[in-house]
XYZ file of C-alpha atoms in Angstrom:
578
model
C -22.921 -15.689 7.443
C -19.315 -14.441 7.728
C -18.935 -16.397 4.133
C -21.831 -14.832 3.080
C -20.677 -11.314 4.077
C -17.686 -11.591 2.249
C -18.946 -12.865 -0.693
C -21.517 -9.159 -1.297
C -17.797 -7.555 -1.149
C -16.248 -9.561 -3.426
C -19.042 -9.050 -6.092
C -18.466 -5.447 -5.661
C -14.968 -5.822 -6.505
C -15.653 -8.142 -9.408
C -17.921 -5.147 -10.860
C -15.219 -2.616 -10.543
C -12.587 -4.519 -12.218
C -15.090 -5.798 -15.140
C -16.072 -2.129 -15.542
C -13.377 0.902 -14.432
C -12.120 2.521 -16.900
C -8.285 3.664 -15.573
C -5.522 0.670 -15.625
C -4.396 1.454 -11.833
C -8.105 0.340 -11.164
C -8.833 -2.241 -13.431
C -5.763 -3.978 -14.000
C -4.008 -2.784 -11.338
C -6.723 -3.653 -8.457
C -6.326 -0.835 -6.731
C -9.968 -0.842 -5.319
C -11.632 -2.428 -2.482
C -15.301 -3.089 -1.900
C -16.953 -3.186 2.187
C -19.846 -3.929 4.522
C -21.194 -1.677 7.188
C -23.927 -2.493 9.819
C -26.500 0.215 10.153
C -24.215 2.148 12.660
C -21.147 2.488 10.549
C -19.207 -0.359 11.641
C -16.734 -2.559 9.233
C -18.231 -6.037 9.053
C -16.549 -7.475 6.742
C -14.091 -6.872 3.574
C -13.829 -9.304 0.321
C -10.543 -11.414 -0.483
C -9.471 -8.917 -3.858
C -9.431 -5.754 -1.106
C -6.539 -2.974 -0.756
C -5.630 -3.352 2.620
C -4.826 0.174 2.973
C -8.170 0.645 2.087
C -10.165 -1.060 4.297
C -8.415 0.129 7.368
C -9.419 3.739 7.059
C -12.766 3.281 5.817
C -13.277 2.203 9.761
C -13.400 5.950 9.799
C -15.080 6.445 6.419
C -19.147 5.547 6.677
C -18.946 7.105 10.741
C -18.186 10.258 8.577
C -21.052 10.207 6.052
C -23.470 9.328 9.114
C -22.267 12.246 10.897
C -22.433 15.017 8.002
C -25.844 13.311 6.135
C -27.710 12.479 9.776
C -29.405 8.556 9.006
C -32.806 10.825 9.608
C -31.583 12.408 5.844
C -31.022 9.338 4.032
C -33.035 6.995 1.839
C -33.554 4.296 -0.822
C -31.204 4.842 -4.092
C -28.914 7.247 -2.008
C -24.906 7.182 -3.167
C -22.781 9.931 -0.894
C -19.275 10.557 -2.182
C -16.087 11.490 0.078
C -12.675 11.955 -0.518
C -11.765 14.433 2.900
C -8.263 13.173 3.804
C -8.971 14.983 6.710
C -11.743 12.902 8.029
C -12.293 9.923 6.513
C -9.306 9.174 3.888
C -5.962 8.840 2.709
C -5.069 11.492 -0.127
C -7.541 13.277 -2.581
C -7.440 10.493 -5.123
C -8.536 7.487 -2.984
C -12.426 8.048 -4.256
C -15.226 6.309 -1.367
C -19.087 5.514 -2.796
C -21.269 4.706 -0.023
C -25.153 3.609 -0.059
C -27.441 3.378 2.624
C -29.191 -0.529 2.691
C -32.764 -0.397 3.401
C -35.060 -3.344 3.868
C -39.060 -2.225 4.403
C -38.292 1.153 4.968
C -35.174 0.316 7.640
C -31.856 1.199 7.863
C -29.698 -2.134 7.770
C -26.266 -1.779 6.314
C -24.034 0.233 4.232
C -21.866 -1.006 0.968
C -18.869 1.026 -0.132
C -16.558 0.860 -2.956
C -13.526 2.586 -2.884
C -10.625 2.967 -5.734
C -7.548 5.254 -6.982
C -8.389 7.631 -9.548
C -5.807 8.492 -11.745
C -6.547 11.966 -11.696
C -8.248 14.407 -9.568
C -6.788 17.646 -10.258
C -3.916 19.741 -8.811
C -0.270 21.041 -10.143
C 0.723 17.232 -11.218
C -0.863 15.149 -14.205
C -1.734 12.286 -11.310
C -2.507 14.439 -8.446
C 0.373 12.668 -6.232
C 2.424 15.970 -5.657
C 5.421 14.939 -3.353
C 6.611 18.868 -3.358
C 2.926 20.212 -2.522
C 2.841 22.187 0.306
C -1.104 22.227 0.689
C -3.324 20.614 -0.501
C -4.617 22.877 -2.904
C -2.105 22.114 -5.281
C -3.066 18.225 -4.677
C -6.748 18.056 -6.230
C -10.151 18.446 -5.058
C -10.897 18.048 -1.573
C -14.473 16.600 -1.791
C -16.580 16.463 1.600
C -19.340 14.026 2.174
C -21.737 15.059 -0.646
C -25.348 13.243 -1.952
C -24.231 12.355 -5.491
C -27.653 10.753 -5.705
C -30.737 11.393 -3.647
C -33.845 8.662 -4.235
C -31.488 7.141 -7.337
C -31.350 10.866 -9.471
C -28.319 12.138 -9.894
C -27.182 15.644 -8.958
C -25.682 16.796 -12.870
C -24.391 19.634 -11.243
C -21.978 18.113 -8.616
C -20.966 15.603 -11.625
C -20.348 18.065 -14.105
C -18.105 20.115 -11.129
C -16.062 17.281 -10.735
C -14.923 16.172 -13.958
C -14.373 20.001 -15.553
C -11.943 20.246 -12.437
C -9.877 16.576 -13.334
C -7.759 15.443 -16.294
C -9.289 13.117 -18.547
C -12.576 13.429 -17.531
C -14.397 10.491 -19.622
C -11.722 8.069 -17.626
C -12.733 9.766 -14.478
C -16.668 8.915 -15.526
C -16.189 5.462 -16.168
C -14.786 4.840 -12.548
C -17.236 6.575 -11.357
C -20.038 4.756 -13.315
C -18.417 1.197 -12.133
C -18.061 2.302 -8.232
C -21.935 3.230 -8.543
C -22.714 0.335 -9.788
C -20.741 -2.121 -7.273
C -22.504 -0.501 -4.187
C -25.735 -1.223 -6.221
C -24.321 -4.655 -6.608
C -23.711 -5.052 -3.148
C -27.065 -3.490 -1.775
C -28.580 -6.423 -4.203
C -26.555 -9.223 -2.770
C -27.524 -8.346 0.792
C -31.166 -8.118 -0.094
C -30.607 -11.676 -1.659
C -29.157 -12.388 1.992
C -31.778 -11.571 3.979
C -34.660 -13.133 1.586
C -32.779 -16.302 2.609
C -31.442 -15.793 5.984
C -33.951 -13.100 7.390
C -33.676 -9.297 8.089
C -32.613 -10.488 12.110
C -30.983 -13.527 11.885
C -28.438 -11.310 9.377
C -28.301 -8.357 11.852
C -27.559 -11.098 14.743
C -24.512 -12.541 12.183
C -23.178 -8.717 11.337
C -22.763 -8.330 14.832
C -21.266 -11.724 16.030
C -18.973 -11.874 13.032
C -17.443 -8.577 14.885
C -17.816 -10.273 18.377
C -15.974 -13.416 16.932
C -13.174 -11.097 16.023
C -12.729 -9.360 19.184
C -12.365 -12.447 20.866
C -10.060 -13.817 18.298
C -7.713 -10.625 18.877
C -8.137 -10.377 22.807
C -7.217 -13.964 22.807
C -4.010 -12.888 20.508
C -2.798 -10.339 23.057
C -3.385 -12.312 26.148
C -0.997 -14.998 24.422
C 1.547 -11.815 24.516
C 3.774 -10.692 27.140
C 2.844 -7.343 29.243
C 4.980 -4.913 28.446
C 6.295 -1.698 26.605
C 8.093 -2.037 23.602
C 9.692 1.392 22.422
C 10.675 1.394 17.816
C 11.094 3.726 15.338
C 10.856 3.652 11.657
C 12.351 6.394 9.230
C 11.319 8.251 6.427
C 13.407 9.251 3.672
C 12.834 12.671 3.762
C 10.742 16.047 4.165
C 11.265 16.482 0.012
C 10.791 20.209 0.638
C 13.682 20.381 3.700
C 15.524 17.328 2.679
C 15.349 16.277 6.234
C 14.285 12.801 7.100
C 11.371 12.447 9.274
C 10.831 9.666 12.353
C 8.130 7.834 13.665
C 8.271 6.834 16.998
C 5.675 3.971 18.409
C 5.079 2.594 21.773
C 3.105 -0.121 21.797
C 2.172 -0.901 25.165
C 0.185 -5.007 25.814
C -1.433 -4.856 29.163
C -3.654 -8.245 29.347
C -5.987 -8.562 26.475
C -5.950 -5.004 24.830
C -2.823 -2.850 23.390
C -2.341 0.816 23.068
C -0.291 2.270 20.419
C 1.371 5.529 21.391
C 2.594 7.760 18.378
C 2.686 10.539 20.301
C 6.418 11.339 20.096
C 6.274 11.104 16.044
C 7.650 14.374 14.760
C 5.896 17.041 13.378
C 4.186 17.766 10.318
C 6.422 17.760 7.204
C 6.690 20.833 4.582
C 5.646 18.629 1.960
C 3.237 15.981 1.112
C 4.560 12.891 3.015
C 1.845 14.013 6.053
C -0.106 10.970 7.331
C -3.968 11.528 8.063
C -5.458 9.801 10.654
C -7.303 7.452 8.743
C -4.420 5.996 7.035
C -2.149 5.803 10.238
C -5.251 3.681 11.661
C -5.265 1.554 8.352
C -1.443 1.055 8.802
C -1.522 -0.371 12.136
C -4.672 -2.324 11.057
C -2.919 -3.607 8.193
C 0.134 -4.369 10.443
C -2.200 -6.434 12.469
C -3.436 -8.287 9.898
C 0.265 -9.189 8.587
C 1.765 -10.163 12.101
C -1.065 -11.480 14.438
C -2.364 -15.122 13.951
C -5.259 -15.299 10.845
C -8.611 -13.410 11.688
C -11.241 -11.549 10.273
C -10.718 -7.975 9.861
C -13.040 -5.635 11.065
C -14.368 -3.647 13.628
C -14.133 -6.090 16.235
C -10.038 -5.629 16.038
C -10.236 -1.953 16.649
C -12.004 -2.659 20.365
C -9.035 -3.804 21.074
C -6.854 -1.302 20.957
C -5.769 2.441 21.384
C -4.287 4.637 18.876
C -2.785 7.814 20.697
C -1.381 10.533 18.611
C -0.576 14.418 18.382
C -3.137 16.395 16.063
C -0.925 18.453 13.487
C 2.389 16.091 13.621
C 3.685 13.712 10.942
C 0.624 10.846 11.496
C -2.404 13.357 11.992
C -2.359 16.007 9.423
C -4.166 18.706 9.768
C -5.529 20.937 6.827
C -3.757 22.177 4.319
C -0.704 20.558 4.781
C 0.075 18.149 1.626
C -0.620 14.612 2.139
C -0.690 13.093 -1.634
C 2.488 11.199 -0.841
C 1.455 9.110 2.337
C 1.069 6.060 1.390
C 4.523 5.283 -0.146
C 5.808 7.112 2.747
C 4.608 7.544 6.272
C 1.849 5.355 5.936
C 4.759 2.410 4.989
C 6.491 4.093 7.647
C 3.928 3.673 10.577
C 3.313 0.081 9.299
C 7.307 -0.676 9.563
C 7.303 0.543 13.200
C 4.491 -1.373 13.732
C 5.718 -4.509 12.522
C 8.886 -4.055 14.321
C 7.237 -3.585 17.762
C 5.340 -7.079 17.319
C 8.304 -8.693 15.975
C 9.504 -7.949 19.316
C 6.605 -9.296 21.007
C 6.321 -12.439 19.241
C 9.510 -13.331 17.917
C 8.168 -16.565 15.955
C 5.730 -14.345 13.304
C 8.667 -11.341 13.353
C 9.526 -10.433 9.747
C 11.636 -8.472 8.373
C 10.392 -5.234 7.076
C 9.325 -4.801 3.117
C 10.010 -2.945 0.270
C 7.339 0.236 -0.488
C 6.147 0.936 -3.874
C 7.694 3.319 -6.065
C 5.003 5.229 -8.196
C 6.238 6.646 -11.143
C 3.440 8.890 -13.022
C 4.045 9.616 -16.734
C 2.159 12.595 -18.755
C 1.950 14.192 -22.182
C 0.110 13.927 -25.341
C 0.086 10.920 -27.357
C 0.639 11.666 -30.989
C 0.185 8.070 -32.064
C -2.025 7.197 -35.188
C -5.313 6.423 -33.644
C -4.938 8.277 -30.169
C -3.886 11.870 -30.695
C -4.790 12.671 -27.156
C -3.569 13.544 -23.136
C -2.313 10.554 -21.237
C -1.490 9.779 -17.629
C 0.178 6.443 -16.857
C 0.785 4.764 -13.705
C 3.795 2.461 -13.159
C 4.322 0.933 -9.689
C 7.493 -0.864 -9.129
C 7.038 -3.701 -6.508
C 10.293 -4.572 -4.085
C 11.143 -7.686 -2.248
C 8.680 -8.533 0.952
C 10.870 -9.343 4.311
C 11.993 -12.541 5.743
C 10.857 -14.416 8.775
C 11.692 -17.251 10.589
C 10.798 -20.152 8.788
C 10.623 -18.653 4.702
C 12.587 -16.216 2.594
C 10.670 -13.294 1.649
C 8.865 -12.868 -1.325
C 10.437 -11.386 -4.358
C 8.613 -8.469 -6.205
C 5.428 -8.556 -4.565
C 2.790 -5.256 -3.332
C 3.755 -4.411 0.453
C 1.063 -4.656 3.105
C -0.481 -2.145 2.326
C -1.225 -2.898 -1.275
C -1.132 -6.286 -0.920
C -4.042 -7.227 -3.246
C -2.808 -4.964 -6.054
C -0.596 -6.897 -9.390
C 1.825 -5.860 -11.736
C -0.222 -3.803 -14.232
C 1.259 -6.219 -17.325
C 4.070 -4.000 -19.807
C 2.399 -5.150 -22.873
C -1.030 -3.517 -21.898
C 0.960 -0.563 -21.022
C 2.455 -0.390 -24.366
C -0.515 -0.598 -26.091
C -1.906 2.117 -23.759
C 0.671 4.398 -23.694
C 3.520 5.624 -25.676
C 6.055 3.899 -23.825
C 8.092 0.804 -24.146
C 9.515 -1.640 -21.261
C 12.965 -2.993 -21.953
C 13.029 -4.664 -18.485
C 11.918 -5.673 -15.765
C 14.081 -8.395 -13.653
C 15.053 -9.195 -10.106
C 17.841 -7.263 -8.621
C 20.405 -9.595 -7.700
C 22.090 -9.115 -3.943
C 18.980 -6.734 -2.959
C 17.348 -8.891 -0.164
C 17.994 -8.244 3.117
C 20.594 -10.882 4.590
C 19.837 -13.047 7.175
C 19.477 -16.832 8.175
C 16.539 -15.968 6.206
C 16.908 -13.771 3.086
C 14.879 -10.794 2.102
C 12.966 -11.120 -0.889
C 14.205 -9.649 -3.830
C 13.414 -6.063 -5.616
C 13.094 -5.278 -9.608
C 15.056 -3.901 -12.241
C 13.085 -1.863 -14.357
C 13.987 -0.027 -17.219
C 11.351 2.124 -19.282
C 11.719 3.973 -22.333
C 10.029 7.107 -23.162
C 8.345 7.103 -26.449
C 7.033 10.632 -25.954
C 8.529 13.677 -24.485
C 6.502 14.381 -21.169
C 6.917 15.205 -17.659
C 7.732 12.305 -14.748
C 6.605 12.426 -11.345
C 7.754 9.721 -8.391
C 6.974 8.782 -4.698
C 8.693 6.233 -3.026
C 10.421 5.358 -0.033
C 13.328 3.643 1.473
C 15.722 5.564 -0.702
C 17.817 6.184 2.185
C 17.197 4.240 4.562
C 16.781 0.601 3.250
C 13.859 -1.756 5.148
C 15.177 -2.772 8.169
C 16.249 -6.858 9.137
C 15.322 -8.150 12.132
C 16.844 -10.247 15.198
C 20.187 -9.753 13.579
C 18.974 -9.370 9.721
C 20.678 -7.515 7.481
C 18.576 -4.239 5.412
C 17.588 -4.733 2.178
C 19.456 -3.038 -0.352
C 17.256 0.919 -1.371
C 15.216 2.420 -4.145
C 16.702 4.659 -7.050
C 15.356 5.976 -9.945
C 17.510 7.426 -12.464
C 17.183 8.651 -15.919
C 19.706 7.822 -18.541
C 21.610 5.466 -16.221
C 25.528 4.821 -17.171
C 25.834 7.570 -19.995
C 27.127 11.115 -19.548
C 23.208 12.437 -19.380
C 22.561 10.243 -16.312
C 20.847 12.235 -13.557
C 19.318 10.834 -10.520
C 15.875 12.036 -10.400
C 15.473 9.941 -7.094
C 11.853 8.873 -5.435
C 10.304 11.800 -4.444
C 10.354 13.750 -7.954
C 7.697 16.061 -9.440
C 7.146 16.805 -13.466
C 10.511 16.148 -14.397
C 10.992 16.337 -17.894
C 12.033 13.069 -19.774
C 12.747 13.364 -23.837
C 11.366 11.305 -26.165
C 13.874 8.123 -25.854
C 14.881 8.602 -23.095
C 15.616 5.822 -20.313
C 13.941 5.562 -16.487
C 15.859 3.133 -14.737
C 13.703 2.196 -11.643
C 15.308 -0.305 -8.927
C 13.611 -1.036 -5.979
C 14.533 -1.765 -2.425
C 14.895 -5.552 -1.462
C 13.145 -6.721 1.771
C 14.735 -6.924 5.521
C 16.238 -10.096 6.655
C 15.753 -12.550 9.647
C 18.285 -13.781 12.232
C 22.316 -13.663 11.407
C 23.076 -14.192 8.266
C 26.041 -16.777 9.182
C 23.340 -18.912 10.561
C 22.033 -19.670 6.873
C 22.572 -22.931 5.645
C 25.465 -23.069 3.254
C 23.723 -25.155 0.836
C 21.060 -22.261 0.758
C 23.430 -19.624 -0.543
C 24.705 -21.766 -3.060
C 20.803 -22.104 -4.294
C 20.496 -18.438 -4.206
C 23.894 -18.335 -6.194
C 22.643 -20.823 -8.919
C 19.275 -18.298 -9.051
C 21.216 -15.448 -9.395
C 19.328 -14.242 -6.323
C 22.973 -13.626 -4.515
C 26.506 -12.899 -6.048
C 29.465 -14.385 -5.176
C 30.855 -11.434 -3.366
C 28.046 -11.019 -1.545
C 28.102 -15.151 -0.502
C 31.604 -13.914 1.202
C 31.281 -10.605 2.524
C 27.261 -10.922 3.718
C 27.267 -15.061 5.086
C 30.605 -15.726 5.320
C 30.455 -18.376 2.624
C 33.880 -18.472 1.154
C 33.569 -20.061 -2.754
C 35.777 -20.691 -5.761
C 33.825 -20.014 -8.853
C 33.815 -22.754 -11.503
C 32.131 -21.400 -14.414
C 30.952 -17.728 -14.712
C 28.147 -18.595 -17.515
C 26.709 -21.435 -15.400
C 26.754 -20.019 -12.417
C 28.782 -23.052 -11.456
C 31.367 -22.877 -8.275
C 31.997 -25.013 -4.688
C 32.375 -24.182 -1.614
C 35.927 -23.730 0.581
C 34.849 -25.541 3.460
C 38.034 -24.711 5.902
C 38.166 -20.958 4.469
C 33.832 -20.568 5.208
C 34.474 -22.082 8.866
C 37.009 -19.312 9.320
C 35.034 -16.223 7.810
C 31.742 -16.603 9.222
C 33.510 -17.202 12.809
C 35.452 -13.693 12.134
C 32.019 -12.078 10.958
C 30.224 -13.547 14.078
C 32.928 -11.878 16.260
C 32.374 -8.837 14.977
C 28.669 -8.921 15.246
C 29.292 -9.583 18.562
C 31.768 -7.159 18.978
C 29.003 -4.412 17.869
């Protein structure tokens, strides 16, 4: 049944990729597809899912029950919500949700959720990192009937697209999310024809029973006790302040209770984290850290999420939120992860790399397009290290761990833009007995004069190694890098204007180590070397590996045996020393 389950979700998926229109969604995979028994409760989630996504949509169909009323809804239904405030993330995270009926009764519900590229606002993108409301962010769209009985409602269409950028793009994600909850209401009739309307109703609700279990059997493997972390973000753009979240995760038997209540208040600008997504992040920091299980509703029995309306982690309206993900969201999910690694040392990991957005605008002049543009490009950093494995190199964080490389040449053809690079950044992993995986070298040219926007993170602070890791080295993005016109537009930018052939140099932040980094196998660094994963100054001064380099070309040198011995017991001393 559980296979079954997951399956209807993964069709949805499969729809919105085949169909969407925008490259975040359709290339990118930015989308996620769910099931929902009759009384609003995740059931299950498909394999191609956004993490981040399915997390807060916990929140998402409760919502739509609550403003609809089940006595108001019927066959051929579709409600549409994007409320950060309720249900959601920022403005551009767009939810479809349908009602499943079966002889007249309320079953299930399917949702399909995705990134639009645009929904409005000040920014071509919508992801304002300077917004102070969100007003200047996009449409706010409360739970709304975008079909009743399978007719449309022209008017609520026609008001959202004459309010968003590139409307026809907007319309074809639209079109493709429709048609995936369609999909999935099809594939769960299909499901009870063969199974039967109670024996599936019985299997939605032990497939959440066999997940509680799973997870109180998780925490009662755990030690009792308080475990106090903290995670940083970069900065309050608008203050230039950093921000801190503060966790207490607290494992009394089989249940835990996570205690944000000491997270600082709201920020100026749009880094604020709704309450949906800071449930998503510690969902998705379950999912990463506690032994394999299904995710959905069952987990959330199992804990508490405590937290202070109107600070940093439960926005209130207005305040500006378009920037959470990259930001507080990653945030909440470090402190998370940092609090289990505690817990259980043997699945600690050192913490990852977030995404860097970069958002380009303007009007391609190109033979054949003549027309507005707005172009996502995510930069990917290095995942973090744990006990047994080196992290992965240029891979999605938790959060966005279903998402790929949108491919350059697509974007090319796209988009007036060209890619001159994209590489690992060598020495950027975190060091440790296990190394951080790596982050990426990209460097863009712009083929069209337009305006920029960013959001990132770990700018300042780089992600954080763990039991005596090192950090992994932080984001930049600069413009013109190495001439005299270099400026450092940083992560958190908004409609910076970039000249036609002009450079975007984009490096992102390499993921945290695990355990000392003299503790790494010699013969290990000397891979790393030969990869060009780690320099030879960084062999000496981060693992104490003392070399003589052979050839420069090759990447060729061997190892001073008597001089390592000697350096990496100085650098333990000193470790010790504090």
């Amino acid at each position: 049944m559980r296979a079954g389950l997951t399956a209807v979700c993964n069709e949805m998926a499969l729809v919105v990729a085949k169909t969407a229109y925008s490259t975040p969604v359709n290339e990118g995979m930015d989308f996620a597809g769910t099931v929902y028994d009759a009384g609003g409760e995740l059931v299950a989630q498909g394999e191609f899912d956004l993490p981040a996504f399915v997390g807060l949509t916990h929140l998402t169909v409760p919502e739509i029950i609550r403003a609809v009323g089940r006595e108001n809804m019927a066959p051929g239904d579709v409600y549409l919500i994007n409320d950060p405030y309720t249900a959601n993330t920022h403005c551009n995270d767009i939810h479809f949700i349908k009602p499943i009926f079966h002889d007249g009764r309320l079953v299930a519900f399917t949702s399909s959720t995705a990134h639009w590229a645009d929904v409005g606002g000040a920014a071509a993108g919508s992801m304002n990192c300077r917004a102070r409301t969100h007003f200047e962010e996009g449409m706010r769209i409360p739970a709304v009937a975008l079909y009743k009985r399978g007719v449309i409602n022209q008017d609520i269409l026609s008001l959202l697209l004459i309010n968003m950028r590139q409307s026809w793009e907007r319309l074809g994600d639209l079109n493709a999310q429709v048609a995936a909850v369609r999909a999935g209401d099809a594939r769960m009739q299909l499901l009870i024809e063969k199974h039967g309307l109670e024996t599936v109703l019985a299997g939605m609700d032990e497939v959440k029973d066999y997940t509680e279990r799973l997870a109180r059997a998780a925490w009662a493997r755990l030690p009792d006790g308080g475990y106090e972390v903290e995670d940083r973000v970069d900065q309050d753009v608008l203050s230039g302040e950093p921000k801190t979240v503060r966790l207490t995760l607290t494992i009394a038997g089989d249940q835990a209770v996570f205690d944000l209540s000491e997270t600082d208040g709201a920020a100026e600008s749009a880094i604020n984290c709704t309450i949906a997504a800071t449930t998503s992040a510690i969902f998705i920091a379950l999912a990463s850290i506690l032994p394999p299980m299904p995710m959905n509703a069952g987990v959330m029995r199992t804990i508490e999420i405590k937290a202070r309306r109107g600070s940093l982690v439960w926005a209130q309206p207005p305040v500006a939120v378009s920037g959470l993900a990259a930001t507080t969201m990653d945030a909440v999910i470090g402190a998370v992860m940092l609090a289990l690694g505690r817990a259980l040392p043997e699945r600690a990991v050192g913490l990852p790399a977030a995404v860097v957005n970069s958002t380009f605008a303007g009007h391609d002049t190109r033979p054949g397009f003549d027309a507005p543009y707005i172009n996502f490009v995510w930069a990917f950093g290095g995942m973090g290290a744990t006990k047994h494995h080196d992290g992965a190199n240029d891979t999605a964080p938790p959060y966005g761990a279903s998402t790929q490389n949108i491919p350059c040449e697509l974007q090319e053809r796209r988009y007036p833009m060209l890619h001159l690079r994209h590489m690992l950044l060598r020495d950027s992993g975190g060091p440790g007995s296990t190394r951080g995986g790596l982050g990426v070298d990209q460097l863009v040219e712009q083929r069209h004069a337009g305006p920029v926007s960013t959001i990132g993170h770990r700018e300042r602070f780089g992600p954080s190694g763990i039991l005596g890791g090192g950090p992994g080295q932080r984001s930049r993005v600069v413009v013109n890098a190495g001439t005299e016109q270099e400026r450092n537009i940083g992560v958190l930018s908004v409609n910076v204007p970039v000249a036609q052939g002009e450079l975007l140099s984009i490096w992102t932040a390499g993921g945290g180590g695990y355990g000392e980094p003299q503790e790494r196998p010699v013969e290990q660094v000397i891979e790393d070397i030969k990869d060009d994963y780690v320099s030879i100054a960084a062999a000496e001064a981060s693992y104490g590996v003392a070399l003589r380099e052979i050839d420069r070309r090759a990447l060729r040198c061997e190892v001073d045996e008597a001089a390592t011995r000697r350096l990496r017991e100085r650098l333990r001393g000193e470790r010790a020393r504090g």
